[in-house]
Coordinates of C-alpha atoms in Angstrom, one line a residue:
M1 CA -51.0 -73.6 35.7
N2 CA -52.9 -70.9 34.1
M3 CA -50.3 -68.9 36.5
T4 CA -47.1 -70.5 35.6
N5 CA -48.2 -70.2 31.7
V6 CA -48.8 -66.1 32.4
S7 CA -45.6 -66.0 34.3
T8 CA -43.7 -67.7 31.3
T9 CA -45.1 -65.8 28.8
D10 CA -44.5 -62.6 31.0
I11 CA -40.8 -63.8 31.1
S12 CA -40.6 -64.4 27.7
G13 CA -42.0 -61.1 26.7
L14 CA -39.2 -59.7 29.2
V15 CA -36.6 -61.1 27.9
N16 CA -37.7 -59.9 24.2
A17 CA -37.9 -56.5 25.6
V18 CA -34.8 -56.9 27.2
R19 CA -32.9 -57.7 23.9
Q20 CA -35.1 -55.0 21.9
V21 CA -33.5 -52.8 24.4
S22 CA -30.4 -53.8 23.6
R23 CA -30.6 -53.4 20.3
N24 CA -31.9 -50.2 20.8
Q25 CA -29.1 -48.9 22.7
E26 CA -26.7 -50.6 20.4
T27 CA -28.5 -48.4 17.7
L28 CA -28.5 -45.3 19.8
G29 CA -24.5 -45.8 20.5
N30 CA -24.2 -45.7 16.6
Q31 CA -26.0 -42.7 16.6
Q32 CA -24.2 -41.2 19.1
V33 CA -21.2 -41.8 17.3
V34 CA -22.4 -40.6 14.1
L35 CA -23.8 -37.5 15.9
H36 CA -20.1 -36.9 17.8
N37 CA -18.7 -37.1 14.0
D38 CA -21.7 -34.4 13.0
M39 CA -20.8 -32.4 16.1
S40 CA -17.0 -32.1 14.8
A41 CA -18.2 -31.3 11.4
M42 CA -20.2 -28.9 12.6
Q43 CA -17.7 -27.3 14.5
R44 CA -15.5 -27.4 11.5
N45 CA -17.9 -25.8 9.7
Q46 CA -18.6 -23.0 12.4
D47 CA -14.9 -22.2 12.3
S48 CA -15.2 -21.9 8.8
T49 CA -18.2 -19.8 8.4
Q50 CA -16.4 -17.6 11.1
R51 CA -13.2 -17.3 8.8
E52 CA -15.4 -16.3 5.8
L53 CA -17.8 -14.0 8.0
L54 CA -14.3 -12.0 8.5
D55 CA -13.5 -12.1 5.5
L56 CA -16.7 -10.5 4.3
K57 CA -16.8 -7.9 7.1
S58 CA -12.9 -7.0 5.6
Q59 CA -14.3 -6.9 2.6
F60 CA -17.3 -4.5 3.4
V61 CA -14.9 -2.2 5.5
E62 CA -12.5 -2.3 2.5
Y63 CA -15.5 -1.0 0.4
V64 CA -16.8 1.3 2.4
R65 CA -13.2 2.7 2.5
R66 CA -12.7 2.7 -1.2
D67 CA -16.1 4.4 -1.5
E68 CA -15.3 7.5 0.6
L69 CA -12.0 7.7 -1.0
R70 CA -13.7 8.0 -4.4
Q71 CA -16.1 10.4 -3.0
N72 CA -13.1 12.6 -1.5
L73 CA -11.3 12.4 -4.7
Q74 CA -14.5 13.5 -6.7
L75 CA -14.8 16.2 -4.6
A76 CA -11.2 17.6 -4.4
Q77 CA -11.3 17.3 -8.0
V78 CA -14.3 19.5 -8.8
Q79 CA -13.0 22.4 -5.8
I80 CA -9.7 22.5 -7.4
L81 CA -11.4 23.5 -10.3
E82 CA -13.3 26.0 -8.7
V83 CA -10.3 27.6 -6.8
R84 CA -8.7 27.8 -9.9
G85 CA -11.1 29.7 -11.7
E86 CA -11.4 32.1 -9.0
L87 CA -7.4 32.3 -9.2
N88 CA -7.9 33.4 -12.8
D89 CA -10.9 35.5 -12.5
K90 CA -9.0 37.2 -9.8
F91 CA -5.4 37.3 -11.1
G92 CA -5.5 36.2 -14.8
K93 CA -4.3 39.4 -15.6
F94 CA -1.3 39.1 -13.7
A95 CA -0.3 36.0 -16.1
E96 CA -0.4 38.2 -18.7
V97 CA 2.2 40.5 -17.4
R98 CA 4.0 37.4 -16.6
E99 CA 4.4 36.3 -20.1
L100 CA 5.4 39.5 -21.3
A101 CA 8.1 39.9 -19.2
T102 CA 10.9 37.6 -20.6
G103 CA 9.5 37.8 -24.1
T104 CA 10.0 41.2 -24.1
L105 CA 13.4 41.6 -23.0
Q106 CA 14.2 38.5 -25.5
A107 CA 12.0 40.4 -28.2
L108 CA 14.7 43.4 -27.6
D109 CA 17.6 41.4 -28.3
A110 CA 16.1 39.9 -31.6
G111 CA 15.2 43.5 -32.7
I112 CA 11.8 42.7 -34.2
V113 CA 9.4 44.5 -32.0
S114 CA 9.5 48.5 -32.1
H115 CA 10.1 49.9 -28.5
G116 CA 7.1 51.7 -29.0
A117 CA 4.5 48.7 -29.2
I118 CA 6.3 47.3 -26.0
R119 CA 5.8 50.3 -23.9
D120 CA 2.3 50.7 -25.0
L121 CA 1.7 47.1 -24.4
S122 CA 3.0 47.7 -21.2
E123 CA 1.3 50.7 -20.3
E124 CA -2.2 48.8 -21.2
L125 CA -1.0 46.1 -18.9
M126 CA -0.2 48.4 -16.1
L127 CA -4.1 49.8 -16.6
R128 CA -5.5 46.7 -16.3
T129 CA -3.1 45.6 -13.0
P130 CA -3.4 48.1 -10.7
G131 CA -1.0 47.6 -7.8
Y132 CA 0.8 44.6 -9.5
W133 CA 4.9 45.4 -9.4
L134 CA 5.8 43.8 -12.5
A135 CA 3.7 46.4 -14.8
P136 CA 5.7 49.2 -14.1
A137 CA 9.0 47.4 -13.8
L138 CA 8.3 46.5 -17.6
I139 CA 7.6 50.4 -18.3
A140 CA 10.7 51.2 -16.7
V141 CA 12.7 48.8 -19.1
A142 CA 11.0 50.3 -22.2
S143 CA 11.8 53.6 -21.1
W144 CA 15.4 52.5 -20.5
I145 CA 15.6 51.4 -23.9
R146 CA 14.0 54.5 -25.4
D147 CA 16.1 56.6 -23.7
E148 CA 13.6 58.4 -21.7
P149 CA 15.1 58.7 -18.3
E150 CA 12.2 60.9 -16.8
L151 CA 9.6 58.4 -17.6
A152 CA 12.4 55.5 -16.3
A153 CA 12.7 57.1 -12.9
K154 CA 9.0 57.4 -12.3
A155 CA 8.0 53.8 -13.4
I156 CA 11.3 52.6 -11.2
G157 CA 9.8 54.5 -8.0
E158 CA 6.1 52.9 -8.9
A159 CA 7.5 49.2 -9.0
L160 CA 9.6 49.7 -5.7
R161 CA 6.9 50.8 -4.0
R162 CA 4.8 48.5 -5.0
D163 CA 7.2 45.4 -4.4
N164 CA 10.6 46.7 -3.3
D165 CA 12.2 43.7 -2.9
K166 CA 11.2 41.8 -6.3
A167 CA 11.6 45.0 -8.1
S168 CA 15.1 45.2 -7.1
L169 CA 16.0 41.6 -8.1
F170 CA 14.3 42.1 -11.2
F171 CA 16.1 45.5 -12.2
A172 CA 19.6 43.4 -11.3
L173 CA 18.8 40.6 -13.4
V174 CA 17.9 42.6 -16.2
L175 CA 21.4 44.7 -16.0
R176 CA 23.0 41.4 -15.3
R177 CA 21.9 40.5 -18.9
Q178 CA 23.8 43.5 -20.4
Q179 CA 26.4 42.5 -18.6
R180 CA 26.5 45.6 -16.5
D181 CA 28.3 44.2 -13.1
R182 CA 28.4 47.2 -11.3
A183 CA 24.9 48.4 -11.4
T184 CA 23.8 44.7 -11.0
A185 CA 25.8 45.1 -7.7
A186 CA 24.2 48.2 -6.7
W187 CA 20.5 46.8 -7.0
V188 CA 21.5 43.4 -5.5
R189 CA 23.2 45.4 -2.5
Q190 CA 20.1 47.2 -2.1
Y191 CA 18.0 44.2 -1.9
A192 CA 20.2 42.3 0.4
A193 CA 20.4 45.5 2.9
R194 CA 16.7 45.1 3.2
Q195 CA 16.6 41.3 3.7
D196 CA 15.9 39.9 7.9
P197 CA 17.4 36.8 7.8
A198 CA 14.6 35.7 9.9
K199 CA 12.1 36.7 7.7
L200 CA 12.7 36.0 4.1
S201 CA 10.3 36.2 1.4
R202 CA 10.0 33.6 -1.1
E203 CA 11.7 35.1 -3.8
F204 CA 15.3 35.0 -2.0
V205 CA 15.1 31.6 -3.9
V206 CA 15.9 33.4 -7.2
V207 CA 19.1 34.8 -5.6
L208 CA 20.0 31.2 -4.5
D209 CA 19.4 30.0 -8.3
A210 CA 21.5 33.0 -9.7
V211 CA 24.5 32.3 -7.0
S212 CA 24.4 28.5 -7.6
T213 CA 23.7 28.7 -11.6
G214 CA 26.6 31.7 -11.8
A215 CA 24.4 34.0 -13.3
F216 CA 25.7 36.8 -11.1
G217 CA 28.6 39.2 -11.8
R218 CA 32.2 39.0 -10.4
E219 CA 30.7 41.5 -7.9
A220 CA 27.4 40.4 -6.9
K221 CA 28.3 36.6 -6.3
P222 CA 31.0 36.9 -3.7
M223 CA 29.2 39.6 -1.7
L224 CA 25.8 37.2 -1.8
L225 CA 28.1 34.5 -0.4
E226 CA 29.8 36.2 2.1
Q227 CA 26.1 37.7 3.2
M228 CA 24.4 34.0 3.0
S229 CA 27.8 32.6 5.3
E230 CA 27.2 35.3 7.8
W231 CA 23.4 34.5 8.1
Y232 CA 23.8 30.7 8.3
G233 CA 26.5 31.2 11.3
R234 CA 24.3 33.8 13.2
L235 CA 21.0 31.3 12.5
G236 CA 23.0 28.5 13.4
Q237 CA 23.9 29.7 17.0
D238 CA 20.1 29.4 17.8
Q239 CA 19.5 26.0 18.5
D240 CA 15.8 25.9 18.5
T241 CA 16.2 27.1 14.7
V242 CA 18.3 24.7 14.4
D243 CA 16.2 21.8 15.8
R244 CA 13.2 22.4 13.8
Q245 CA 15.3 22.2 10.7
V246 CA 16.6 18.6 11.8
E247 CA 13.2 17.6 12.9
R248 CA 11.8 18.6 9.6
W249 CA 14.6 16.7 7.7
A250 CA 13.9 13.6 10.1
K251 CA 10.0 14.0 8.9
M252 CA 10.8 14.1 5.3
I253 CA 13.5 11.1 5.4
D254 CA 10.9 8.8 7.6
T255 CA 8.8 9.5 4.7
M256 CA 10.9 7.3 2.5
R257 CA 9.8 4.0 4.2
R258 CA 9.6 1.1 1.9
P259 CA 7.2 -1.6 2.7
A260 CA 8.0 -5.1 4.6
D261 CA 8.6 -8.1 2.4
A262 CA 5.4 -9.7 2.1
R263 CA 7.3 -13.4 2.8
Y264 CA 6.5 -12.6 6.3
E265 CA 3.5 -14.7 6.6
L266 CA 3.6 -16.4 9.9
L267 CA 4.5 -13.5 12.5
P268 CA 2.0 -11.6 11.8
V269 CA -0.4 -14.3 12.8
L270 CA 1.5 -15.3 15.8
S271 CA 3.1 -12.5 17.1
P272 CA 1.6 -9.8 19.0
T273 CA 4.7 -7.8 18.5
W274 CA 4.5 -8.0 14.7
P275 CA 3.3 -4.4 14.5
Q276 CA 6.1 -2.9 16.4
L277 CA 8.4 -5.4 14.4
K278 CA 7.1 -4.0 11.0
D279 CA 7.5 -0.7 12.1
L280 CA 10.9 -0.7 12.9
L281 CA 12.0 -2.8 9.8
E282 CA 10.0 -0.4 7.6
G283 CA 11.9 2.6 9.8
A284 CA 15.3 1.0 9.3
T285 CA 14.7 1.1 5.1
V286 CA 15.2 5.1 4.9
H287 CA 18.7 5.3 5.1
G288 CA 19.3 3.1 2.1
A289 CA 16.7 5.4 0.5
A290 CA 17.8 8.7 1.5
E291 CA 21.3 7.9 -0.1
E292 CA 19.8 6.6 -3.2
M293 CA 18.0 10.0 -3.3
L294 CA 20.8 12.2 -2.8
R295 CA 23.1 10.0 -5.1
T296 CA 20.4 10.3 -7.8
T297 CA 19.8 14.0 -7.2
F298 CA 23.5 14.4 -7.3
E299 CA 24.3 12.3 -10.2
G300 CA 25.5 13.7 -13.4
P301 CA 26.2 17.4 -14.7
V302 CA 23.8 20.0 -14.3
P303 CA 22.7 21.4 -17.9
Q304 CA 23.9 24.4 -18.1
S305 CA 23.8 27.1 -21.0
R306 CA 26.7 28.7 -22.0
D307 CA 24.6 31.6 -23.2
L308 CA 24.3 34.7 -20.3
H309 CA 21.1 35.6 -21.5
E310 CA 19.6 32.3 -21.3
R311 CA 20.7 31.7 -17.5
V312 CA 19.3 35.0 -16.6
D313 CA 16.2 34.2 -18.3
G314 CA 15.4 31.4 -16.8
I315 CA 16.1 32.9 -13.5
L316 CA 13.8 36.0 -14.1
D317 CA 11.0 33.1 -15.2
N318 CA 11.1 32.1 -11.8
L319 CA 11.0 35.7 -10.5
V320 CA 7.9 36.9 -12.2
R321 CA 5.7 34.0 -12.1
D322 CA 6.3 33.5 -8.4
F323 CA 2.7 34.0 -7.1
D324 CA 2.1 37.2 -5.1
A325 CA 1.2 37.7 -1.5
E326 CA -2.4 38.4 -2.5
E327 CA -2.7 35.1 -4.3
A328 CA -1.1 33.0 -1.3
P329 CA -4.2 32.0 0.3
F330 CA -5.9 30.7 -2.8
R331 CA -2.6 29.0 -3.7
K332 CA -2.6 27.2 -0.6
R333 CA -6.1 26.3 -0.9
E334 CA -5.2 24.7 -4.6
A335 CA -2.1 23.0 -2.8
E336 CA -4.2 21.2 -0.2
L337 CA -6.9 20.1 -3.0
Q338 CA -3.9 18.8 -5.1
A339 CA -2.6 16.8 -2.1
I340 CA -5.9 15.2 -2.0
V341 CA -6.0 14.2 -5.4
D342 CA -2.3 13.0 -5.2
A343 CA -3.4 10.8 -2.3
Q344 CA -6.4 9.4 -4.0
G345 CA -8.7 10.6 -1.7
D346 CA -6.9 9.9 1.3
H347 CA -7.5 13.2 3.9
D348 CA -5.3 11.6 6.4
L349 CA -2.0 11.2 3.7
A350 CA -2.7 14.3 2.0
R351 CA -2.8 15.9 5.9
K352 CA 0.5 14.7 6.7
K353 CA 2.0 15.9 3.3
M354 CA 0.5 19.1 3.7
T355 CA 1.9 19.4 7.2
A356 CA 5.7 18.6 6.0
E357 CA 5.2 20.9 3.3
D358 CA 4.0 23.7 5.6
P359 CA 7.0 25.9 5.4
L360 CA 6.7 26.4 1.7
H361 CA 3.3 28.2 2.0
E362 CA 4.4 30.6 4.5
Q363 CA 4.9 34.1 3.4
T364 CA 8.2 34.8 5.3
V365 CA 10.6 31.8 6.5
D366 CA 14.1 32.3 8.1
F367 CA 17.0 31.6 5.8
L368 CA 17.5 28.0 7.2
T369 CA 13.9 27.1 6.6
L370 CA 14.4 28.4 3.1
L371 CA 17.5 26.6 2.4
S372 CA 15.6 23.3 3.4
N373 CA 12.5 24.0 1.0
A374 CA 14.7 24.6 -1.8
A375 CA 16.4 21.2 -1.0
L376 CA 13.4 18.9 0.1
H377 CA 11.3 20.9 -2.6
G378 CA 13.3 22.2 -5.2
D379 CA 10.2 22.3 -7.9
R380 CA 7.8 23.3 -5.3
A381 CA 10.1 26.1 -3.7
G382 CA 11.1 27.3 -7.6
A383 CA 14.8 26.2 -7.2
S384 CA 16.7 24.6 -10.3
A385 CA 18.3 21.5 -10.2
G386 CA 21.7 23.1 -9.4
T387 CA 20.3 25.1 -6.9
Q388 CA 19.0 22.0 -4.7
R389 CA 22.1 20.8 -5.1
F390 CA 23.9 24.0 -3.6
T391 CA 21.2 23.6 -0.7
L392 CA 21.4 20.1 -0.2
A393 CA 25.5 20.5 0.8
L394 CA 24.5 23.4 2.8
A395 CA 21.6 21.4 4.5
R396 CA 24.0 18.5 5.1
D397 CA 24.2 18.6 8.9
W398 CA 20.5 18.9 9.4
L399 CA 20.0 15.7 7.3
V400 CA 22.7 14.1 9.2
Q401 CA 21.3 14.7 12.6
G402 CA 17.8 13.9 11.2
A403 CA 18.8 10.2 9.7
G404 CA 20.5 10.2 13.2
R405 CA 17.9 10.9 15.5
L406 CA 15.9 8.1 13.5
E407 CA 18.6 5.5 13.9
A408 CA 18.9 5.8 17.4
A409 CA 15.2 5.9 18.0
N410 CA 14.9 2.5 15.9
I411 CA 17.7 1.1 17.8
A412 CA 16.1 1.9 20.9
A413 CA 12.6 0.6 20.2
M414 CA 13.7 -2.4 18.8
P415 CA 12.7 -5.0 21.5
S416 CA 14.9 -7.4 23.4
R417 CA 12.2 -10.3 22.9
V418 CA 9.0 -11.0 20.7
E419 CA 6.1 -12.5 22.1
L420 CA 4.4 -15.7 20.3
R421 CA 1.2 -17.2 20.8
A422 CA -0.4 -20.2 19.5
E423 CA -3.1 -22.6 20.4
G424 CA -3.8 -20.8 23.8
W425 CA -0.2 -21.0 24.4
T426 CA 2.2 -17.9 24.8
G427 CA 6.2 -18.0 24.6
W428 CA 9.2 -15.2 24.2
V429 CA 11.9 -15.2 21.6
D430 CA 15.0 -13.4 23.0
G431 CA 18.7 -13.9 22.3
D432 CA 18.9 -16.8 24.4
T433 CA 16.0 -18.6 23.5
D434 CA 16.4 -22.4 22.6
E435 CA 14.4 -23.2 19.7
Q436 CA 13.7 -26.6 20.7
R437 CA 13.1 -25.7 24.2
L438 CA 10.0 -23.3 22.9
V439 CA 9.0 -26.4 20.6
G440 CA 8.7 -28.6 23.6
S441 CA 7.0 -25.8 25.7
L442 CA 4.3 -25.5 23.3
S443 CA 4.0 -29.1 22.7
E444 CA 3.4 -29.8 26.3
H445 CA 1.0 -27.3 26.3
I446 CA -1.1 -28.9 23.6
D447 CA -0.5 -32.7 25.3
R448 CA -2.0 -31.3 28.6
E449 CA -5.3 -29.7 27.0
T450 CA -5.6 -33.0 25.2
A451 CA -5.1 -35.1 28.6
K452 CA -7.7 -32.6 30.2
A453 CA -10.0 -33.2 27.3
V454 CA -9.6 -37.0 27.5
S455 CA -10.0 -36.9 31.3
E456 CA -13.7 -35.1 30.8
V457 CA -14.9 -37.6 28.8
R458 CA -17.0 -40.1 30.9
M459 CA -20.3 -41.8 31.5
S460 CA -23.0 -39.1 30.6
G461 CA -25.6 -38.1 33.3
A462 CA -28.2 -40.3 32.2
A463 CA -25.9 -43.5 31.7
Q464 CA -24.8 -42.7 35.3
A465 CA -28.2 -42.4 36.5
A466 CA -29.4 -45.7 34.6
A467 CA -26.5 -47.5 36.2
V468 CA -27.3 -46.5 39.6
C469 CA -30.8 -47.0 39.1
G470 CA -30.2 -50.4 37.7
G471 CA -28.2 -51.4 40.9
L472 CA -31.4 -50.5 42.8
A473 CA -33.4 -52.3 40.8
L474 CA -31.1 -55.7 41.1
L475 CA -31.3 -55.2 45.1
V476 CA -35.0 -55.1 45.1
A477 CA -35.5 -58.1 42.8
L478 CA -33.0 -59.9 45.1
L479 CA -35.1 -59.1 48.2
S480 CA -38.6 -59.6 46.3
A481 CA -37.2 -63.2 45.5
V482 CA -36.5 -63.9 48.9
G483 CA -40.0 -62.5 49.6
G484 CA -41.4 -64.9 47.6
A485 CA -42.7 -62.0 44.9
S486 CA -40.7 -64.1 41.7
G487 CA -43.2 -62.5 39.1
F488 CA -42.2 -58.9 40.6
A489 CA -38.4 -60.0 40.7
L490 CA -38.5 -61.1 37.6
F491 CA -39.6 -57.9 36.4
L492 CA -37.3 -56.0 38.3
L493 CA -34.1 -58.2 36.9
F494 CA -35.3 -57.3 33.5
V495 CA -35.3 -53.3 34.4
A496 CA -31.8 -53.9 35.7
A497 CA -30.5 -55.5 33.0
A498 CA -32.3 -53.1 30.6
L499 CA -30.6 -50.4 32.6
G500 CA -27.2 -51.9 33.0
V501 CA -27.0 -52.4 29.1
W502 CA -27.7 -49.1 28.6
A503 CA -24.7 -48.0 30.8
A504 CA -22.3 -50.6 29.5
F505 CA -23.0 -49.2 25.9
D506 CA -22.1 -45.5 27.0
V507 CA -19.0 -47.2 28.8
R508 CA -18.2 -49.0 25.7
A509 CA -18.0 -45.9 23.5
L510 CA -15.8 -44.0 25.8
P511 CA -12.5 -45.5 24.2
A512 CA -13.5 -44.6 20.9
R513 CA -14.1 -40.9 21.9
R514 CA -11.1 -40.5 23.6
A515 CA -8.9 -42.1 20.7
E516 CA -10.4 -39.2 18.6
I517 CA -9.5 -36.3 21.2
R518 CA -6.1 -37.9 21.1
R519 CA -5.8 -38.0 17.3
K520 CA -7.3 -34.6 16.9
G521 CA -4.7 -33.3 19.6
D522 CA -1.6 -34.9 18.0
Q523 CA -2.8 -33.4 14.8
R524 CA -3.0 -29.8 16.5
R525 CA 0.2 -30.4 17.6
V526 CA 2.4 -30.8 14.5
A527 CA 0.4 -28.5 13.1
A528 CA 1.5 -25.8 15.6
V529 CA 5.0 -26.6 16.2
V530 CA 5.2 -26.1 12.1
R531 CA 3.8 -22.7 12.5
L532 CA 5.8 -22.3 15.7
R533 CA 9.1 -23.2 13.6
G534 CA 7.9 -21.1 10.8
A535 CA 7.5 -18.2 12.8
I536 CA 11.2 -18.6 14.5
A537 CA 12.5 -18.7 11.1
E538 CA 10.8 -15.5 9.7
L539 CA 12.0 -13.7 13.2
V540 CA 15.6 -14.8 12.2
D541 CA 15.3 -13.2 8.8
L542 CA 13.4 -10.2 10.0
R543 CA 16.5 -9.8 12.4
G544 CA 19.0 -9.9 9.8
E545 CA 17.3 -7.7 7.3
W546 CA 17.0 -4.9 9.9
Q547 CA 20.2 -5.2 10.7
Q548 CA 21.5 -4.3 7.1
E549 CA 19.1 -1.8 6.9
I550 CA 20.2 -0.3 9.8
A551 CA 23.8 -0.4 9.0
K552 CA 23.0 1.8 5.5
A553 CA 22.7 4.7 8.3
D554 CA 26.6 4.9 8.3
S555 CA 26.9 4.8 4.2
L556 CA 24.4 7.3 4.5
R557 CA 26.1 9.7 6.8
T558 CA 29.7 9.2 5.0
F559 CA 28.0 10.4 1.3
A560 CA 26.4 13.3 3.1
E561 CA 29.6 14.8 4.8
G562 CA 31.4 14.5 1.7
L563 CA 29.2 17.3 0.2
T564 CA 30.7 20.6 -0.4
A565 CA 28.6 23.8 -0.9
T566 CA 30.8 25.6 -2.8
A567 CA 31.4 22.5 -5.3
F568 CA 28.0 23.2 -6.3
V569 CA 28.6 27.1 -7.5
A570 CA 28.6 27.5 -10.9
I571 CA 30.8 30.1 -13.2
A572 CA 29.4 32.7 -15.2
P573 CA 29.8 32.1 -18.7
D574 CA 31.6 35.7 -19.1
Q575 CA 33.7 35.2 -16.0
P576 CA 36.9 33.3 -16.3
R577 CA 37.1 30.1 -13.9
G578 CA 38.0 31.0 -10.4
A579 CA 36.7 34.7 -11.0

């Protein structure tokens, strides 16, 4: 009787225990669902954190870059002051002589300064600037005016000894102010005879200025035009020399790139081909920018004084203010530092600029390079607006060829197909691509990944072990019942039931988990398809914009080929048109 009561009590306890296990399993299942949701939220938070970390990294890199640029800029600003101070210490006296040059001529015209005062000042400056050509040249002018031929001859000889080319041009321009055309032509002829078209000095820009502005007389101008035409034709036979000019113009035109429109947002994210597409689109914009530059340069008349003295004085200013050979290293260093300042501390950008302007800092260049210097960097080369037009027209063939090289390279580099990547999928867009097919391919890819994720949602290892153990417990319980061990059999039935409930609850949670994966897969597919369609639309827009920009190369070519150099040679104020 006691055994029966004990067994009943034990069975009742076992039943309650099974019920408690069932409730615990249900609670555990709910906790698993909550845990799954928490894990999903954690994954989203991880993605958000990763994006924020990438943003912080980008901001840090940008901060470091800005700090580096700031330090570079500050250092360049300090160093450029040091270089200018050294220039002033070593060559400041040259500036005094330069200030005196055209002022002397204008004072003599006005008749308000005595000849003796001018000569005395010139002689004083000559003593203070040994070796500088301009000081004896001014003494020669003063001696001419005072009718002192012996002193004038000595001063001329000294000026020519110090710098034959600049002194010859100076005397030619001074004589041209007095409309002594034959004497002017004699000095110009002497100057031209000494020139090697493969090694022209910087001051030859003054000759271009005098020709283009009509400052030279009826004898000197045609002689120089003929001489330059012969040089142009001779050097034009040297293909290496021409190729250097064409390459230089191509590099210059390529600097006129305009940035790609900010409306392209999806292509940069989805296409590994974007950097190439962006480079080609920006490269295609140079043709329109170059034509705009040309039209602006040639727009409107060049302001020309009708007074011969004013025209000549402007050219004289350019001649005497041009720095001399010994100043060149300091001037180049100043230009390098100024390039860094202009680039706001960006050494790479400054280096590219200086590389493009290297010929400007050479002591001697060939005639074709000198034309390019005047055309490309008129203000830096000392050329007037009229001279820049004249040299641009002379250099038109190199400009056209340089632009043509850029056009051909751009067209050849345009990829025949563009790669797109999204959600682990890769596709290609070419001329025969069907957008719907690409969308279908991406959708199938995401659906396959979703189906694979769903198929991997199975019973956990613990639940599978519980099911196996529960089955074994049930089998042993049956055998124990047959053998008469009913108490042990009931205990094993309890264990089997508990394990079965655990496994059943895990199985019952599988559909919800699979449904959640399918729901997220659908969201992922819809978002990816929207982004893919947007990227394809942007690609269509980009190709259309590229075609419009590259087509402007024909317009640039037509405009440039219509330029004629002789149309930009002015008539001297004291000569009739056609002289």
